[in-house]
Amino acid sequence: MAVKGIKIYGSSVLREKAQPIENIDQKVWDLARDMKETMRLAGGVGLAGNQVGVLWRIITFTNPEEKKDQVLINPHIVYLSEEKEKEEEGCLSFPDIYDRVERAKEVIVEGWNLDGKEITIEGKGLLARILQHEIDHLDGILFVDRLSPARRLLLHNKLKKISITEE
Ligand code: NI
């Protein structure tokens, strides 16, 4: 197994759009295994390809209902409830930064598992939040983008501090 380095805010790969995975092969299985391991060691509940520098549409997450780590390939949201919820959120790419983010309370997400089988995940509460957060990553969207301009302004100095500058 290989633990991957996690890309920190300021990395351009976090702002890019990940591409669909067409074939599920050994490379994808290895990546999924490494991402789960990386997520676990970092103490996170979700990780997206971009965060380990891979622009493939793949996420790993801890399903809080089943208490197990799952992988979802090419995930897409097919339903977002109108009812929203505002709860604290963090991200492995933003060390020590947390804020309350408004998200849909329930989602339905479709994607593939590691056997290439189409799966549907219905999530509410924390699971819904994790899925929305990770799928955002695949589109280059970060949780701080979902904050109000006033909240972002308050975080400005903290963000500047953690932000890495690429050569
Ligand atoms: Ni994140």
mmCIF file of C-alpha atoms and ligand atoms in Angstrom:
data_model
loop_
_atom_site.group_PDB
_atom_site.id
_atom_site.type_symbol
_atom_site.label_atom_id
_atom_site.label_comp_id
_atom_site.label_asym_id
_atom_site.label_seq_id
_atom_site.Cartn_x
_atom_site.Cartn_y
_atom_site.Cartn_z
ATOM 1 C CA MET A 1 0.000 0.000 0.000
ATOM 2 C CA ALA A 2 1.090 3.519 -0.589
ATOM 3 C CA VAL A 3 -0.099 6.481 1.336
ATOM 4 C CA LYS A 4 -0.486 9.500 -0.897
ATOM 5 C CA GLY A 5 0.404 13.076 -0.139
ATOM 6 C CA ILE A 6 -2.658 15.253 0.316
ATOM 7 C CA LYS A 7 -2.815 18.414 -1.749
ATOM 8 C CA ILE A 8 -3.299 21.538 0.303
ATOM 9 C CA TYR A 9 -5.335 24.640 -0.516
ATOM 10 C CA GLY A 10 -3.476 26.652 -3.156
ATOM 11 C CA SER A 11 -2.642 23.551 -5.218
ATOM 12 C CA SER A 12 -3.964 24.087 -8.729
ATOM 13 C CA VAL A 13 -5.146 20.472 -9.018
ATOM 14 C CA LEU A 14 -7.818 21.247 -6.410
ATOM 15 C CA ARG A 15 -9.293 23.751 -8.867
ATOM 16 C CA GLU A 16 -9.406 21.432 -11.841
ATOM 17 C CA LYS A 17 -12.222 19.272 -13.097
ATOM 18 C CA ALA A 18 -11.600 15.542 -12.805
ATOM 19 C CA GLN A 19 -12.289 13.322 -15.811
ATOM 20 C CA PRO A 20 -14.618 10.299 -15.925
ATOM 21 C CA ILE A 21 -13.024 6.887 -15.478
ATOM 22 C CA GLU A 22 -13.733 4.724 -18.500
ATOM 23 C CA ASN A 23 -12.170 1.426 -17.505
ATOM 24 C CA ILE A 24 -11.912 0.020 -14.061
ATOM 25 C CA ASP A 25 -8.579 -1.722 -14.036
ATOM 26 C CA GLN A 26 -5.668 -2.421 -11.723
ATOM 27 C CA LYS A 27 -4.661 1.250 -11.672
ATOM 28 C CA VAL A 28 -8.076 2.231 -10.388
ATOM 29 C CA TRP A 29 -8.113 -0.563 -7.785
ATOM 30 C CA ASP A 30 -4.683 0.485 -6.557
ATOM 31 C CA LEU A 31 -5.689 4.126 -6.399
ATOM 32 C CA ALA A 32 -8.882 3.319 -4.487
ATOM 33 C CA ARG A 33 -6.944 1.247 -1.965
ATOM 34 C CA ASP A 34 -4.330 3.981 -1.524
ATOM 35 C CA MET A 35 -6.990 6.674 -1.155
ATOM 36 C CA LYS A 36 -8.818 4.712 1.541
ATOM 37 C CA GLU A 37 -5.566 4.202 3.388
ATOM 38 C CA THR A 38 -4.603 7.863 3.042
ATOM 39 C CA MET A 39 -8.015 8.992 4.247
ATOM 40 C CA ARG A 40 -7.900 6.677 7.251
ATOM 41 C CA LEU A 41 -4.405 7.721 8.296
ATOM 42 C CA ALA A 42 -5.280 11.401 7.946
ATOM 43 C CA GLY A 43 -8.369 10.880 10.082
ATOM 44 C CA GLY A 44 -10.756 12.141 7.409
ATOM 45 C CA VAL A 45 -14.196 10.927 6.379
ATOM 46 C CA GLY A 46 -13.868 11.657 2.681
ATOM 47 C CA LEU A 47 -11.285 12.086 -0.045
ATOM 48 C CA ALA A 48 -11.504 12.919 -3.742
ATOM 49 C CA GLY A 49 -9.041 12.090 -6.536
ATOM 50 C CA ASN A 50 -8.000 15.739 -6.927
ATOM 51 C CA GLN A 51 -6.820 15.772 -3.335
ATOM 52 C CA VAL A 52 -4.146 13.188 -4.078
ATOM 53 C CA GLY A 53 -3.276 14.843 -7.369
ATOM 54 C CA VAL A 54 -5.230 12.466 -9.608
ATOM 55 C CA LEU A 55 -7.798 14.031 -11.909
ATOM 56 C CA TRP A 56 -10.083 11.009 -12.098
ATOM 57 C CA ARG A 57 -13.657 11.029 -10.871
ATOM 58 C CA ILE A 58 -13.264 8.837 -7.825
ATOM 59 C CA ILE A 59 -14.097 9.430 -4.178
ATOM 60 C CA THR A 60 -13.631 7.474 -0.984
ATOM 61 C CA PHE A 61 -15.702 8.120 2.100
ATOM 62 C CA THR A 62 -16.670 6.648 5.404
ATOM 63 C CA ASN A 63 -20.315 5.748 5.356
ATOM 64 C CA PRO A 64 -21.419 6.837 8.835
ATOM 65 C CA GLU A 65 -24.510 4.639 8.681
ATOM 66 C CA GLU A 66 -22.721 1.434 7.763
ATOM 67 C CA LYS A 67 -19.478 2.494 9.477
ATOM 68 C CA LYS A 68 -17.360 1.369 6.576
ATOM 69 C CA ASP A 69 -15.160 2.959 3.957
ATOM 70 C CA GLN A 70 -16.582 2.995 0.471
ATOM 71 C CA VAL A 71 -15.412 3.910 -3.000
ATOM 72 C CA LEU A 72 -17.520 5.535 -5.654
ATOM 73 C CA ILE A 73 -16.412 5.962 -9.251
ATOM 74 C CA ASN A 74 -17.907 8.584 -11.561
ATOM 75 C CA PRO A 75 -20.381 9.697 -8.886
ATOM 76 C CA HIS A 76 -23.137 12.076 -9.817
ATOM 77 C CA ILE A 77 -25.957 13.576 -7.854
ATOM 78 C CA VAL A 78 -29.411 12.652 -9.121
ATOM 79 C CA TYR A 79 -31.424 14.225 -6.315
ATOM 80 C CA LEU A 80 -30.864 17.032 -3.818
ATOM 81 C CA SER A 81 -33.561 17.756 -1.263
ATOM 82 C CA GLU A 82 -34.876 21.280 -1.059
ATOM 83 C CA GLU A 83 -34.534 21.084 2.670
ATOM 84 C CA LYS A 84 -31.120 22.287 3.715
ATOM 85 C CA GLU A 85 -28.977 21.974 6.786
ATOM 86 C CA LYS A 86 -26.063 24.056 8.045
ATOM 87 C CA GLU A 87 -23.348 22.134 9.896
ATOM 88 C CA GLU A 88 -19.662 22.389 10.567
ATOM 89 C CA GLU A 89 -17.394 21.054 7.890
ATOM 90 C CA GLY A 90 -13.684 20.603 7.392
ATOM 91 C CA CYS A 91 -11.478 19.222 4.640
ATOM 92 C CA LEU A 92 -8.153 17.372 4.601
ATOM 93 C CA SER A 93 -6.882 20.008 2.156
ATOM 94 C CA PHE A 94 -7.574 22.738 4.735
ATOM 95 C CA PRO A 95 -5.727 21.858 7.948
ATOM 96 C CA ASP A 96 -7.415 23.281 11.040
ATOM 97 C CA ILE A 97 -10.071 25.209 9.158
ATOM 98 C CA TYR A 98 -13.702 24.502 9.890
ATOM 99 C CA ASP A 99 -16.871 26.384 9.200
ATOM 100 C CA ARG A 100 -20.565 25.841 8.889
ATOM 101 C CA VAL A 101 -21.719 25.083 5.366
ATOM 102 C CA GLU A 102 -25.267 24.920 4.100
ATOM 103 C CA ARG A 103 -26.004 21.765 2.111
ATOM 104 C CA ALA A 104 -29.017 19.772 1.012
ATOM 105 C CA LYS A 105 -30.160 17.516 3.817
ATOM 106 C CA GLU A 106 -30.713 14.515 1.575
ATOM 107 C CA VAL A 107 -29.132 13.326 -1.631
ATOM 108 C CA ILE A 108 -29.265 10.433 -4.012
ATOM 109 C CA VAL A 109 -26.007 9.690 -5.769
ATOM 110 C CA GLU A 110 -25.307 7.216 -8.543
ATOM 111 C CA GLY A 111 -21.943 5.848 -9.566
ATOM 112 C CA TRP A 112 -19.970 2.648 -9.996
ATOM 113 C CA ASN A 113 -18.377 0.406 -7.442
ATOM 114 C CA LEU A 114 -14.971 -1.202 -7.991
ATOM 115 C CA ASP A 115 -16.564 -4.033 -9.978
ATOM 116 C CA GLY A 116 -18.017 -1.538 -12.427
ATOM 117 C CA LYS A 117 -21.497 -2.184 -11.117
ATOM 118 C CA GLU A 118 -23.889 0.763 -11.056
ATOM 119 C CA ILE A 119 -24.809 1.632 -7.468
ATOM 120 C CA THR A 120 -27.146 4.126 -5.876
ATOM 121 C CA ILE A 121 -26.518 5.664 -2.497
ATOM 122 C CA GLU A 122 -29.221 7.488 -0.598
ATOM 123 C CA GLY A 123 -27.785 9.656 2.103
ATOM 124 C CA LYS A 124 -29.071 12.068 4.634
ATOM 125 C CA GLY A 125 -27.405 14.232 7.239
ATOM 126 C CA LEU A 126 -23.680 13.574 7.536
ATOM 127 C CA LEU A 127 -23.558 11.090 4.657
ATOM 128 C CA ALA A 128 -25.378 13.542 2.368
ATOM 129 C CA ARG A 129 -22.924 16.244 3.408
ATOM 130 C CA ILE A 130 -19.846 14.095 2.759
ATOM 131 C CA LEU A 131 -21.096 13.070 -0.680
ATOM 132 C CA GLN A 132 -21.837 16.665 -1.717
ATOM 133 C CA HIS A 133 -18.449 17.840 -0.432
ATOM 134 C CA GLU A 134 -16.496 15.125 -2.257
ATOM 135 C CA ILE A 135 -18.380 15.450 -5.538
ATOM 136 C CA ASP A 136 -17.721 19.204 -5.396
ATOM 137 C CA HIS A 137 -13.993 18.416 -5.253
ATOM 138 C CA LEU A 138 -14.246 16.547 -8.568
ATOM 139 C CA ASP A 139 -15.528 19.752 -10.126
ATOM 140 C CA GLY A 140 -12.830 21.912 -8.555
ATOM 141 C CA ILE A 141 -15.206 23.348 -5.952
ATOM 142 C CA LEU A 142 -13.993 23.723 -2.358
ATOM 143 C CA PHE A 143 -16.064 24.013 0.792
ATOM 144 C CA VAL A 144 -14.918 27.579 1.421
ATOM 145 C CA ASP A 145 -16.551 28.512 -1.904
ATOM 146 C CA ARG A 146 -19.866 27.630 -0.292
ATOM 147 C CA LEU A 147 -19.439 30.148 2.540
ATOM 148 C CA SER A 148 -20.828 33.641 2.492
ATOM 149 C CA PRO A 149 -18.386 36.370 1.409
ATOM 150 C CA ALA A 150 -18.435 37.665 4.990
ATOM 151 C CA ARG A 151 -17.440 34.287 6.429
ATOM 152 C CA ARG A 152 -14.724 33.894 3.807
ATOM 153 C CA LEU A 153 -13.365 37.294 4.704
ATOM 154 C CA LEU A 154 -13.148 36.217 8.340
ATOM 155 C CA LEU A 155 -11.151 33.161 7.299
ATOM 156 C CA HIS A 156 -8.901 35.148 4.990
ATOM 157 C CA ASN A 157 -5.810 35.186 7.204
ATOM 158 C CA LYS A 158 -6.113 31.527 8.144
ATOM 159 C CA LEU A 159 -6.493 30.614 4.480
ATOM 160 C CA LYS A 160 -3.476 32.668 3.548
ATOM 161 C CA LYS A 161 -1.458 30.916 6.216
ATOM 162 C CA ILE A 162 -2.196 27.368 5.027
ATOM 163 C CA SER A 163 -2.177 28.184 1.318
ATOM 164 C CA ILE A 164 0.724 26.683 -0.560
ATOM 165 C CA THR A 165 2.306 28.432 -3.498
ATOM 166 C CA GLU A 166 3.313 26.356 -6.471
ATOM 167 C CA GLU A 167 6.440 26.961 -8.466
HETATM 168 NI NI NI B 1 -12.513 18.127 1.136
#
